[in-house]
């Protein structure tokens, strides 16, 4: 035993790289790679369930996916009724309808809603019960049926995450299931599947990706104890996820606006698909923070897309956190193409904030909570409810209480972009 480990019996070290990385077993990226799904699925079993939504169930892409699976000798069952934002009754109806059928592999084909549907269905088919039995962290007791995630939006990164988000009408809120057991076995990221996303969807989902990347890169840093990987899903900013986050931010900076304006631009769509995957890796291991915590009550109140809400909030959140994340913001400035040579740390960090503002403005998100439909009298309730997302609040680099969140939402309501 080295003298190092004797002097640190709990396994705590300071300095040097540290991190946790939980990933799909196989990740395949590239234009046309959706046609790899058939042979990959055949390596996992013979009976395949595809979870998708009504729009995609009617698409040519779904038809050719089913055809390729059947040509590989697989039996295919399609559930095409996945609802956006994943209400629990729809998940239960899917699983109840499968009673008595044997399934070996579950494919999630679509945006985050369909990929999360595949994850939750695979939990229920394996372990029984209802989605609520698995809310929170580490509640899934063991491995599940393998999931193949095939995203059609470049946004949530669910193809790489240990997370599924459902809408629980009984609780009146969105709930998360987080477990390493639900990371897809295989992620197949084919940017051609995103060409049909209209500009508003590209903006909302691209903003979601951008916020995953920036919030993970600016999250709290925790002491690397030996219990970190077993006690937490979201461990905070760390060396391993930083590489993904930074490369993802670069790709968003050079390609989100192009994908928004020119939907069939292969290079931009490819960059955004990769950025979304990297955002998933970063968010699933490091974790997001205040913008995500605040969006949940905002989304419930205004019925606006998650990505629009988090994207709108990001400029205000980075301003609130400014003093403790200056070095990170300076690095983000460079990643977004700003020349920060010769600038002092504060000026370089301000350039980072400006560059973040520019990305959000270029995809024409509403600039304030007021423009999103929030009323001034809703702000205290939004601040109070934001604190319910404890694991996200705890992941913010600056401690958040009701006063702090109130100051963020007041600034976001009024469009106050002062850096204090
Ligand atoms: N599991 C995670 O790690 C994670 C992370 C973030 C968000 N989420 C969840 O993901 C869900 C949101 O996912 P999303 O933003 O991808 O949207 P979505 O899956 O809800 O889809 C939104 C709409 O876009 C359509 N769509 C999808 N792909 C399309 C395409 N290629 N062309 C045209 N239309 C297309 C869908 O049919 C649907 O009508 C939410 O439930 C959110 O809570 C999950």
Short mmCIF file of C-alpha atoms and ligand atoms in Angstrom, two decimals:
data_model
loop_
_atom_site.label_atom_id
_atom_site.label_comp_id
_atom_site.label_asym_id
_atom_site.label_seq_id
_atom_site.Cartn_x
_atom_site.Cartn_y
_atom_site.Cartn_z
CA UNK A 1 0.00 0.00 0.00
CA UNK A 2 1.41 3.39 -0.91
CA UNK A 3 1.93 6.12 1.67
CA UNK A 4 -0.64 8.16 -0.34
CA UNK A 5 -3.48 5.73 0.37
CA UNK A 6 -2.46 5.39 4.06
CA UNK A 7 -2.75 9.11 4.52
CA UNK A 8 -6.21 9.17 2.88
CA UNK A 9 -8.14 6.20 4.30
CA UNK A 10 -11.45 7.37 2.82
CA UNK A 11 -10.01 7.55 -0.66
CA UNK A 12 -10.18 11.34 -0.93
CA UNK A 13 -7.50 12.94 -3.08
CA UNK A 14 -7.08 16.48 -4.10
CA UNK A 15 -5.84 17.72 -7.46
CA UNK A 16 -5.37 15.85 -10.72
CA UNK A 17 -8.02 14.53 -13.06
CA UNK A 18 -11.04 12.71 -11.63
CA UNK A 19 -14.48 11.73 -12.85
CA UNK A 20 -17.17 9.16 -13.48
CA UNK A 21 -18.33 8.07 -16.93
CA UNK A 22 -21.27 5.72 -17.46
CA UNK A 23 -22.01 5.16 -21.15
CA UNK A 24 -23.96 2.95 -23.56
CA UNK A 25 -22.02 -0.23 -24.38
CA UNK A 26 -22.02 0.61 -28.10
CA UNK A 27 -22.38 4.02 -29.74
CA UNK A 28 -22.67 4.25 -33.52
CA UNK A 29 -22.62 7.69 -35.15
CA UNK A 30 -22.98 8.73 -38.77
CA UNK A 31 -25.25 9.49 -41.70
CA UNK A 32 -27.10 6.33 -42.77
CA UNK A 33 -26.22 4.38 -39.61
CA UNK A 34 -29.92 3.77 -38.87
CA UNK A 35 -29.48 0.82 -41.22
CA UNK A 36 -27.05 -0.70 -38.71
CA UNK A 37 -29.87 -1.20 -36.19
CA UNK A 38 -31.07 -4.50 -37.70
CA UNK A 39 -27.80 -6.36 -37.30
CA UNK A 40 -27.13 -4.77 -33.90
CA UNK A 41 -30.59 -5.82 -32.68
CA UNK A 42 -30.10 -9.33 -34.04
CA UNK A 43 -27.12 -9.63 -31.70
CA UNK A 44 -29.44 -9.04 -28.74
CA UNK A 45 -32.48 -11.22 -29.49
CA UNK A 46 -35.20 -12.18 -31.97
CA UNK A 47 -38.29 -10.27 -30.79
CA UNK A 48 -38.12 -6.53 -31.07
CA UNK A 49 -40.53 -3.90 -29.70
CA UNK A 50 -40.28 -0.42 -31.26
CA UNK A 51 -41.61 2.46 -29.14
CA UNK A 52 -42.40 5.50 -31.26
CA UNK A 53 -45.01 8.25 -31.57
CA UNK A 54 -47.91 8.70 -34.02
CA UNK A 55 -46.04 11.12 -36.29
CA UNK A 56 -42.99 8.88 -36.64
CA UNK A 57 -45.09 5.69 -36.78
CA UNK A 58 -46.49 7.04 -40.06
CA UNK A 59 -43.07 7.92 -41.48
CA UNK A 60 -41.08 6.34 -44.26
CA UNK A 61 -38.15 6.03 -41.84
CA UNK A 62 -40.16 3.79 -39.52
CA UNK A 63 -41.34 1.67 -42.44
CA UNK A 64 -37.78 1.09 -43.62
CA UNK A 65 -36.59 0.38 -40.06
CA UNK A 66 -39.27 -2.33 -39.66
CA UNK A 67 -38.43 -3.74 -43.09
CA UNK A 68 -34.73 -3.98 -42.30
CA UNK A 69 -35.41 -5.69 -38.95
CA UNK A 70 -37.76 -8.19 -40.57
CA UNK A 71 -35.25 -8.86 -43.34
CA UNK A 72 -32.78 -9.78 -40.60
CA UNK A 73 -35.26 -12.45 -39.44
CA UNK A 74 -36.56 -10.54 -36.42
CA UNK A 75 -40.18 -10.39 -35.23
CA UNK A 76 -41.22 -6.75 -34.87
CA UNK A 77 -44.00 -5.22 -32.78
CA UNK A 78 -44.57 -1.43 -33.09
CA UNK A 79 -46.11 0.64 -30.32
CA UNK A 80 -46.85 3.93 -32.08
CA UNK A 81 -48.82 5.81 -29.44
CA UNK A 82 -46.07 7.37 -27.31
CA UNK A 83 -47.24 10.82 -26.16
CA UNK A 84 -44.98 13.86 -25.95
CA UNK A 85 -43.58 14.47 -22.44
CA UNK A 86 -44.49 10.88 -21.58
CA UNK A 87 -47.60 10.86 -19.39
CA UNK A 88 -47.59 7.80 -17.09
CA UNK A 89 -51.01 6.40 -18.19
CA UNK A 90 -49.68 6.00 -21.75
CA UNK A 91 -46.71 3.96 -20.51
CA UNK A 92 -48.94 1.72 -18.42
CA UNK A 93 -51.30 1.23 -21.38
CA UNK A 94 -48.38 0.15 -23.57
CA UNK A 95 -47.10 -2.40 -21.06
CA UNK A 96 -50.60 -3.73 -20.27
CA UNK A 97 -51.16 -4.22 -24.01
CA UNK A 98 -48.03 -6.36 -24.23
CA UNK A 99 -49.15 -8.84 -21.58
CA UNK A 100 -48.25 -12.38 -22.57
CA UNK A 101 -45.86 -11.31 -25.34
CA UNK A 102 -42.17 -12.08 -25.13
CA UNK A 103 -39.87 -9.20 -26.01
CA UNK A 104 -36.06 -9.43 -26.18
CA UNK A 105 -35.08 -5.90 -27.26
CA UNK A 106 -36.80 -2.50 -27.00
CA UNK A 107 -36.02 0.15 -29.62
CA UNK A 108 -36.80 3.80 -28.81
CA UNK A 109 -37.29 5.56 -32.15
CA UNK A 110 -37.97 9.30 -31.88
CA UNK A 111 -37.21 12.24 -29.66
CA UNK A 112 -36.63 12.12 -25.92
CA UNK A 113 -40.23 11.06 -25.28
CA UNK A 114 -39.90 7.86 -27.36
CA UNK A 115 -36.41 6.99 -26.07
CA UNK A 116 -37.57 7.48 -22.48
CA UNK A 117 -40.66 5.41 -23.25
CA UNK A 118 -38.40 2.54 -24.37
CA UNK A 119 -36.40 2.81 -21.13
CA UNK A 120 -39.44 2.78 -18.84
CA UNK A 121 -41.17 0.00 -20.79
CA UNK A 122 -38.03 -2.11 -20.53
CA UNK A 123 -37.95 -1.54 -16.75
CA UNK A 124 -41.60 -2.57 -16.37
CA UNK A 125 -41.28 -5.60 -18.67
CA UNK A 126 -38.28 -6.77 -16.65
CA UNK A 127 -39.15 -5.89 -13.07
CA UNK A 128 -42.94 -5.35 -13.11
CA UNK A 129 -44.75 -2.69 -11.07
CA UNK A 130 -45.58 0.86 -12.08
CA UNK A 131 -43.30 3.76 -13.13
CA UNK A 132 -43.70 5.41 -9.69
CA UNK A 133 -41.96 2.40 -8.09
CA UNK A 134 -38.74 3.59 -9.73
CA UNK A 135 -38.80 7.39 -9.22
CA UNK A 136 -35.59 8.90 -7.86
CA UNK A 137 -32.06 7.54 -8.01
CA UNK A 138 -30.89 3.90 -7.91
CA UNK A 139 -34.44 2.49 -7.50
CA UNK A 140 -34.21 0.12 -10.50
CA UNK A 141 -33.11 -3.15 -8.86
CA UNK A 142 -31.07 -4.66 -11.71
CA UNK A 143 -30.45 -4.87 -15.45
CA UNK A 144 -33.40 -4.44 -17.80
CA UNK A 145 -34.19 -5.68 -21.31
CA UNK A 146 -31.63 -4.07 -23.62
CA UNK A 147 -32.67 -0.77 -25.18
CA UNK A 148 -31.50 0.53 -28.56
CA UNK A 149 -31.95 4.31 -28.76
CA UNK A 150 -32.40 5.84 -32.20
CA UNK A 151 -32.88 9.60 -31.79
CA UNK A 152 -34.73 11.68 -34.39
CA UNK A 153 -34.10 15.01 -32.63
CA UNK A 154 -30.70 16.45 -31.69
CA UNK A 155 -31.62 17.52 -28.23
CA UNK A 156 -32.18 15.48 -25.10
CA UNK A 157 -29.20 13.15 -25.38
CA UNK A 158 -31.44 10.47 -23.83
CA UNK A 159 -29.65 7.98 -26.11
CA UNK A 160 -26.73 8.16 -23.67
CA UNK A 161 -28.33 8.94 -20.32
CA UNK A 162 -29.15 7.03 -17.16
CA UNK A 163 -32.37 9.05 -16.95
CA UNK A 164 -35.99 8.77 -18.06
CA UNK A 165 -38.43 11.61 -17.46
CA UNK A 166 -42.18 11.00 -17.18
CA UNK A 167 -45.19 13.27 -16.53
CA UNK A 168 -47.15 12.08 -13.52
CA UNK A 169 -50.71 13.49 -13.64
CA UNK A 170 -51.40 12.33 -10.07
CA UNK A 171 -48.50 14.38 -8.74
CA UNK A 172 -49.05 17.14 -11.30
CA UNK A 173 -45.37 17.22 -12.21
CA UNK A 174 -42.55 15.61 -14.16
CA UNK A 175 -40.65 12.88 -12.35
CA UNK A 176 -37.26 11.35 -13.09
CA UNK A 177 -36.09 7.76 -12.97
CA UNK A 178 -32.30 7.67 -12.71
CA UNK A 179 -30.32 4.45 -12.69
CA UNK A 180 -27.20 3.17 -14.43
CA UNK A 181 -29.32 0.13 -15.42
CA UNK A 182 -31.38 2.21 -17.87
CA UNK A 183 -28.56 3.55 -20.01
CA UNK A 184 -29.32 2.26 -23.52
CA UNK A 185 -27.27 -0.78 -24.47
CA UNK A 186 -26.79 0.73 -27.92
CA UNK A 187 -27.13 4.32 -29.21
CA UNK A 188 -27.38 4.79 -32.97
CA UNK A 189 -27.08 8.46 -33.89
CA UNK A 190 -27.96 9.08 -37.52
CA UNK A 191 -28.23 12.82 -38.27
CA UNK A 192 -30.27 12.17 -41.43
CA UNK A 193 -33.21 11.36 -39.15
CA UNK A 194 -33.24 14.99 -37.97
CA UNK A 195 -33.54 16.60 -41.45
CA UNK A 196 -37.34 16.67 -41.11
CA UNK A 197 -37.25 18.65 -37.83
CA UNK A 198 -38.83 22.06 -38.54
CA UNK A 199 -36.87 25.17 -37.43
CA UNK A 200 -38.89 25.63 -34.22
CA UNK A 201 -38.12 22.03 -33.14
CA UNK A 202 -34.47 22.38 -34.15
CA UNK A 203 -34.26 25.55 -32.03
CA UNK A 204 -35.97 24.07 -28.97
CA UNK A 205 -34.05 20.79 -29.02
CA UNK A 206 -30.75 22.47 -29.94
CA UNK A 207 -31.19 24.88 -27.03
CA UNK A 208 -31.77 21.88 -24.75
CA UNK A 209 -28.47 20.39 -25.93
CA UNK A 210 -26.64 23.70 -25.46
CA UNK A 211 -27.91 24.05 -21.90
CA UNK A 212 -26.96 20.44 -21.04
CA UNK A 213 -23.44 21.18 -22.20
CA UNK A 214 -23.02 24.60 -20.54
CA UNK A 215 -24.67 23.63 -17.25
CA UNK A 216 -22.56 20.44 -16.98
CA UNK A 217 -19.38 22.37 -17.78
CA UNK A 218 -20.21 25.02 -15.14
CA UNK A 219 -21.72 22.68 -12.51
CA UNK A 220 -20.51 22.38 -8.92
CA UNK A 221 -17.25 20.46 -8.39
CA UNK A 222 -17.45 17.83 -5.66
CA UNK A 223 -14.71 16.21 -3.63
CA UNK A 224 -13.81 12.93 -5.38
CA UNK A 225 -14.59 10.56 -2.50
CA UNK A 226 -14.58 6.81 -3.13
CA UNK A 227 -18.38 6.81 -2.57
CA UNK A 228 -19.10 9.39 -5.29
CA UNK A 229 -19.86 6.88 -8.07
CA UNK A 230 -22.09 4.67 -5.94
CA UNK A 231 -23.99 7.37 -4.07
CA UNK A 232 -24.72 9.81 -6.87
CA UNK A 233 -25.89 9.65 -10.45
CA UNK A 234 -24.97 13.29 -11.08
CA UNK A 235 -21.51 13.82 -9.65
CA UNK A 236 -20.93 17.42 -10.77
CA UNK A 237 -18.30 18.91 -13.06
CA UNK A 238 -15.42 16.52 -13.66
CA UNK A 239 -12.52 15.92 -16.00
CA UNK A 240 -14.15 13.15 -18.02
CA UNK A 241 -17.38 14.96 -18.90
CA UNK A 242 -15.59 18.29 -19.47
CA UNK A 243 -14.00 16.94 -22.67
CA UNK A 244 -17.41 15.96 -24.05
CA UNK A 245 -19.04 19.21 -22.90
CA UNK A 246 -16.42 21.44 -24.44
CA UNK A 247 -16.38 19.68 -27.78
CA UNK A 248 -20.19 19.76 -27.79
CA UNK A 249 -20.22 23.52 -27.09
CA UNK A 250 -17.84 24.05 -30.03
CA UNK A 251 -20.14 22.10 -32.34
CA UNK A 252 -23.24 23.98 -31.17
CA UNK A 253 -21.41 27.27 -31.70
CA UNK A 254 -20.54 26.49 -35.28
CA UNK A 255 -23.65 24.57 -36.35
CA UNK A 256 -26.87 25.24 -34.42
CA UNK A 257 -27.80 28.35 -36.38
CA UNK A 258 -27.02 26.65 -39.70
CA UNK A 259 -29.16 23.62 -38.77
CA UNK A 260 -31.93 26.04 -37.77
CA UNK A 261 -31.81 27.94 -41.06
CA UNK A 262 -30.82 25.16 -43.45
CA UNK A 263 -32.49 21.92 -42.25
CA UNK A 264 -30.76 19.59 -44.74
CA UNK A 265 -27.24 20.89 -44.15
CA UNK A 266 -25.47 17.58 -43.57
CA UNK A 267 -22.47 19.00 -41.75
CA UNK A 268 -24.54 21.10 -39.34
CA UNK A 269 -27.00 18.29 -38.62
CA UNK A 270 -24.06 15.93 -38.02
CA UNK A 271 -22.46 18.39 -35.59
CA UNK A 272 -25.72 18.85 -33.71
CA UNK A 273 -26.37 15.11 -33.45
CA UNK A 274 -22.92 14.67 -31.92
CA UNK A 275 -23.39 17.68 -29.65
CA UNK A 276 -26.67 16.20 -28.40
CA UNK A 277 -24.97 12.86 -27.68
CA UNK A 278 -22.17 14.66 -25.83
CA UNK A 279 -24.76 16.72 -23.95
CA UNK A 280 -26.39 13.47 -22.85
CA UNK A 281 -23.07 12.07 -21.65
CA UNK A 282 -22.32 15.29 -19.77
CA UNK A 283 -25.76 15.70 -18.23
CA UNK A 284 -26.05 12.05 -17.21
CA UNK A 285 -22.74 12.04 -15.35
CA UNK A 286 -21.99 15.65 -14.33
CA UNK A 287 -25.58 16.93 -14.29
CA UNK A 288 -27.46 20.11 -15.05
CA UNK A 289 -28.45 22.82 -12.57
CA UNK A 290 -30.51 26.02 -12.05
CA UNK A 291 -31.85 26.53 -15.60
CA UNK A 292 -33.30 23.02 -15.56
CA UNK A 293 -34.67 23.32 -12.01
CA UNK A 294 -36.46 26.59 -12.88
CA UNK A 295 -37.80 25.35 -16.24
CA UNK A 296 -39.88 22.57 -14.66
CA UNK A 297 -42.44 24.89 -12.98
CA UNK A 298 -42.19 27.35 -15.90
CA UNK A 299 -42.99 24.57 -18.38
CA UNK A 300 -45.88 23.27 -16.28
CA UNK A 301 -47.34 26.78 -16.06
CA UNK A 302 -46.87 27.92 -19.66
CA UNK A 303 -47.02 24.58 -21.53
CA UNK A 304 -43.97 25.64 -23.53
CA UNK A 305 -41.23 23.28 -24.78
CA UNK A 306 -38.54 22.36 -22.28
CA UNK A 307 -35.72 23.45 -24.59
CA UNK A 308 -37.23 26.90 -25.11
CA UNK A 309 -37.53 27.41 -21.35
CA UNK A 310 -34.01 26.26 -20.44
CA UNK A 311 -32.51 28.17 -23.38
CA UNK A 312 -34.27 31.39 -22.37
CA UNK A 313 -33.14 30.98 -18.75
CA UNK A 314 -29.48 30.14 -19.45
CA UNK A 315 -28.23 33.75 -19.97
CA UNK A 316 -29.72 34.76 -16.61
CA UNK A 317 -28.38 31.70 -14.79
CA UNK A 318 -24.80 32.17 -16.03
CA UNK A 319 -24.98 35.81 -14.92
CA UNK A 320 -26.12 34.74 -11.46
CA UNK A 321 -23.28 32.19 -11.24
CA UNK A 322 -20.78 34.53 -12.92
CA UNK A 323 -18.31 35.11 -10.10
CA UNK A 324 -17.62 31.45 -9.36
CA UNK A 325 -17.47 30.20 -12.96
CA UNK A 326 -15.32 32.89 -14.58
CA UNK A 327 -12.60 30.46 -15.79
CA UNK A 328 -15.24 28.15 -17.28
CA UNK A 329 -16.97 31.07 -19.02
CA UNK A 330 -13.63 32.21 -20.45
CA UNK A 331 -13.11 28.70 -21.86
CA UNK A 332 -16.65 28.72 -23.28
CA UNK A 333 -15.90 32.07 -24.95
CA UNK A 334 -13.02 30.44 -26.82
CA UNK A 335 -15.07 27.35 -27.66
CA UNK A 336 -17.70 29.65 -29.17
CA UNK A 337 -15.08 31.32 -31.35
CA UNK A 338 -14.27 34.46 -29.33
CA UNK A 339 -10.70 35.70 -29.30
CA UNK A 340 -9.90 36.18 -25.62
CA UNK A 341 -6.13 36.52 -25.97
CA UNK A 342 -4.86 39.39 -23.86
CA UNK A 343 -8.09 39.79 -21.91
CA UNK A 344 -8.13 39.61 -18.11
CA UNK A 345 -10.19 36.80 -16.59
CA UNK A 346 -13.27 38.94 -15.99
CA UNK A 347 -13.34 40.34 -19.53
CA UNK A 348 -12.83 36.87 -21.01
CA UNK A 349 -15.71 35.55 -18.87
CA UNK A 350 -17.93 38.45 -20.01
CA UNK A 351 -17.08 37.44 -23.59
CA UNK A 352 -18.33 33.94 -22.70
CA UNK A 353 -21.64 35.33 -21.45
CA UNK A 354 -21.99 37.46 -24.60
CA UNK A 355 -21.28 34.45 -26.79
CA UNK A 356 -23.93 32.38 -24.95
CA UNK A 357 -26.44 35.23 -25.42
CA UNK A 358 -25.62 35.32 -29.13
CA UNK A 359 -26.31 31.61 -29.65
CA UNK A 360 -29.67 31.87 -27.87
CA UNK A 361 -30.66 35.05 -29.75
CA UNK A 362 -29.73 33.58 -33.14
CA UNK A 363 -32.32 30.80 -32.80
CA UNK A 364 -34.99 33.36 -31.90
CA UNK A 365 -36.09 32.05 -28.52
CA UNK A 366 -38.32 34.44 -26.54
CA UNK A 367 -35.93 36.70 -24.60
CA UNK A 368 -37.81 36.88 -21.28
CA UNK A 369 -40.15 34.88 -19.06
CA UNK A 370 -42.78 37.54 -19.75
CA UNK A 371 -42.52 36.86 -23.50
CA UNK A 372 -42.98 33.16 -22.70
CA UNK A 373 -46.33 33.87 -21.03
CA UNK A 374 -45.32 34.02 -17.35
CA UNK A 375 -47.13 36.67 -15.27
CA UNK A 376 -45.30 38.71 -12.65
CA UNK A 377 -47.48 37.30 -9.87
CA UNK A 378 -46.35 33.75 -10.83
CA UNK A 379 -42.69 34.44 -9.97
CA UNK A 380 -42.80 33.62 -6.21
CA UNK A 381 -44.47 30.26 -6.89
CA UNK A 382 -41.98 29.47 -9.68
CA UNK A 383 -39.10 30.23 -7.30
CA UNK A 384 -40.61 28.06 -4.57
CA UNK A 385 -41.32 25.09 -6.87
CA UNK A 386 -37.87 25.27 -8.51
CA UNK A 387 -36.32 24.24 -5.20
CA UNK A 388 -38.21 20.91 -5.40
CA UNK A 389 -35.65 19.73 -7.98
CA UNK A 390 -33.15 19.25 -5.17
CA UNK A 391 -30.53 17.26 -7.06
CA UNK A 392 -30.39 19.97 -9.77
CA UNK A 393 -30.39 22.81 -7.25
CA UNK A 394 -27.57 21.07 -5.36
CA UNK A 395 -25.62 20.82 -8.61
CA UNK A 396 -25.54 24.58 -9.17
CA UNK A 397 -22.07 26.06 -8.60
CA UNK A 398 -23.55 28.78 -6.37
CA UNK A 399 -25.81 27.67 -3.50
CA UNK A 400 -29.45 28.41 -4.28
CA UNK A 401 -32.18 29.36 -1.81
CA UNK A 402 -35.55 30.91 -2.51
CA UNK A 403 -34.06 34.42 -2.53
CA UNK A 404 -31.40 33.49 -5.06
CA UNK A 405 -33.88 31.77 -7.40
CA UNK A 406 -36.23 34.74 -7.03
CA UNK A 407 -33.49 37.07 -8.20
CA UNK A 408 -32.85 34.86 -11.26
CA UNK A 409 -36.52 34.64 -12.25
CA UNK A 410 -37.07 38.37 -11.66
CA UNK A 411 -34.13 39.17 -13.94
CA UNK A 412 -35.42 36.67 -16.54
CA UNK A 413 -38.89 38.21 -16.35
CA UNK A 414 -37.65 41.76 -16.79
CA UNK A 415 -34.88 40.95 -19.28
CA UNK A 416 -32.28 42.37 -16.87
CA UNK A 417 -28.91 41.22 -18.23
CA UNK A 418 -26.68 43.10 -15.83
CA UNK A 419 -23.61 41.21 -14.67
CA UNK A 420 -23.20 42.05 -11.00
N1 LIG B 1 -33.85 11.01 -20.61
C1 LIG B 1 -33.19 12.13 -20.61
O1 LIG B 1 -32.02 12.14 -20.29
C2 LIG B 1 -33.88 13.38 -21.00
C3 LIG B 1 -33.16 14.58 -21.05
C4 LIG B 1 -33.83 15.75 -21.41
C5 LIG B 1 -35.20 15.68 -21.73
N2 LIG B 1 -35.86 14.49 -21.66
C6 LIG B 1 -37.29 14.35 -22.01
O2 LIG B 1 -37.40 14.23 -23.42
C7 LIG B 1 -38.68 14.70 -23.84
C8 LIG B 1 -38.53 15.74 -24.94
O3 LIG B 1 -37.90 15.14 -26.03
P1 LIG B 1 -37.71 15.95 -27.42
O4 LIG B 1 -37.40 17.34 -27.11
O5 LIG B 1 -36.77 15.18 -28.24
O6 LIG B 1 -39.17 15.95 -28.03
P2 LIG B 1 -40.29 14.82 -28.18
O7 LIG B 1 -39.73 13.47 -28.23
O8 LIG B 1 -41.33 15.07 -27.13
O9 LIG B 1 -40.89 15.18 -29.60
C9 LIG B 1 -41.51 16.44 -29.82
C10 LIG B 1 -42.21 16.43 -31.16
O10 LIG B 1 -41.25 16.41 -32.21
C11 LIG B 1 -41.62 15.43 -33.17
N3 LIG B 1 -40.43 14.93 -33.85
C12 LIG B 1 -39.46 14.13 -33.35
N4 LIG B 1 -38.52 13.89 -34.29
C13 LIG B 1 -38.91 14.54 -35.42
C14 LIG B 1 -38.37 14.67 -36.72
N5 LIG B 1 -37.21 14.10 -37.06
N6 LIG B 1 -39.05 15.42 -37.60
C15 LIG B 1 -40.23 16.04 -37.29
N7 LIG B 1 -40.79 15.93 -36.07
C16 LIG B 1 -40.14 15.20 -35.15
C17 LIG B 1 -42.35 14.37 -32.37
O11 LIG B 1 -43.17 13.57 -33.20
C18 LIG B 1 -43.12 15.22 -31.38
O12 LIG B 1 -44.32 15.66 -31.95
C19 LIG B 1 -39.34 15.30 -22.60
O13 LIG B 1 -40.24 14.37 -22.05
C20 LIG B 1 -38.16 15.54 -21.67
O14 LIG B 1 -38.53 15.54 -20.32
C21 LIG B 1 -35.22 13.36 -21.33
#
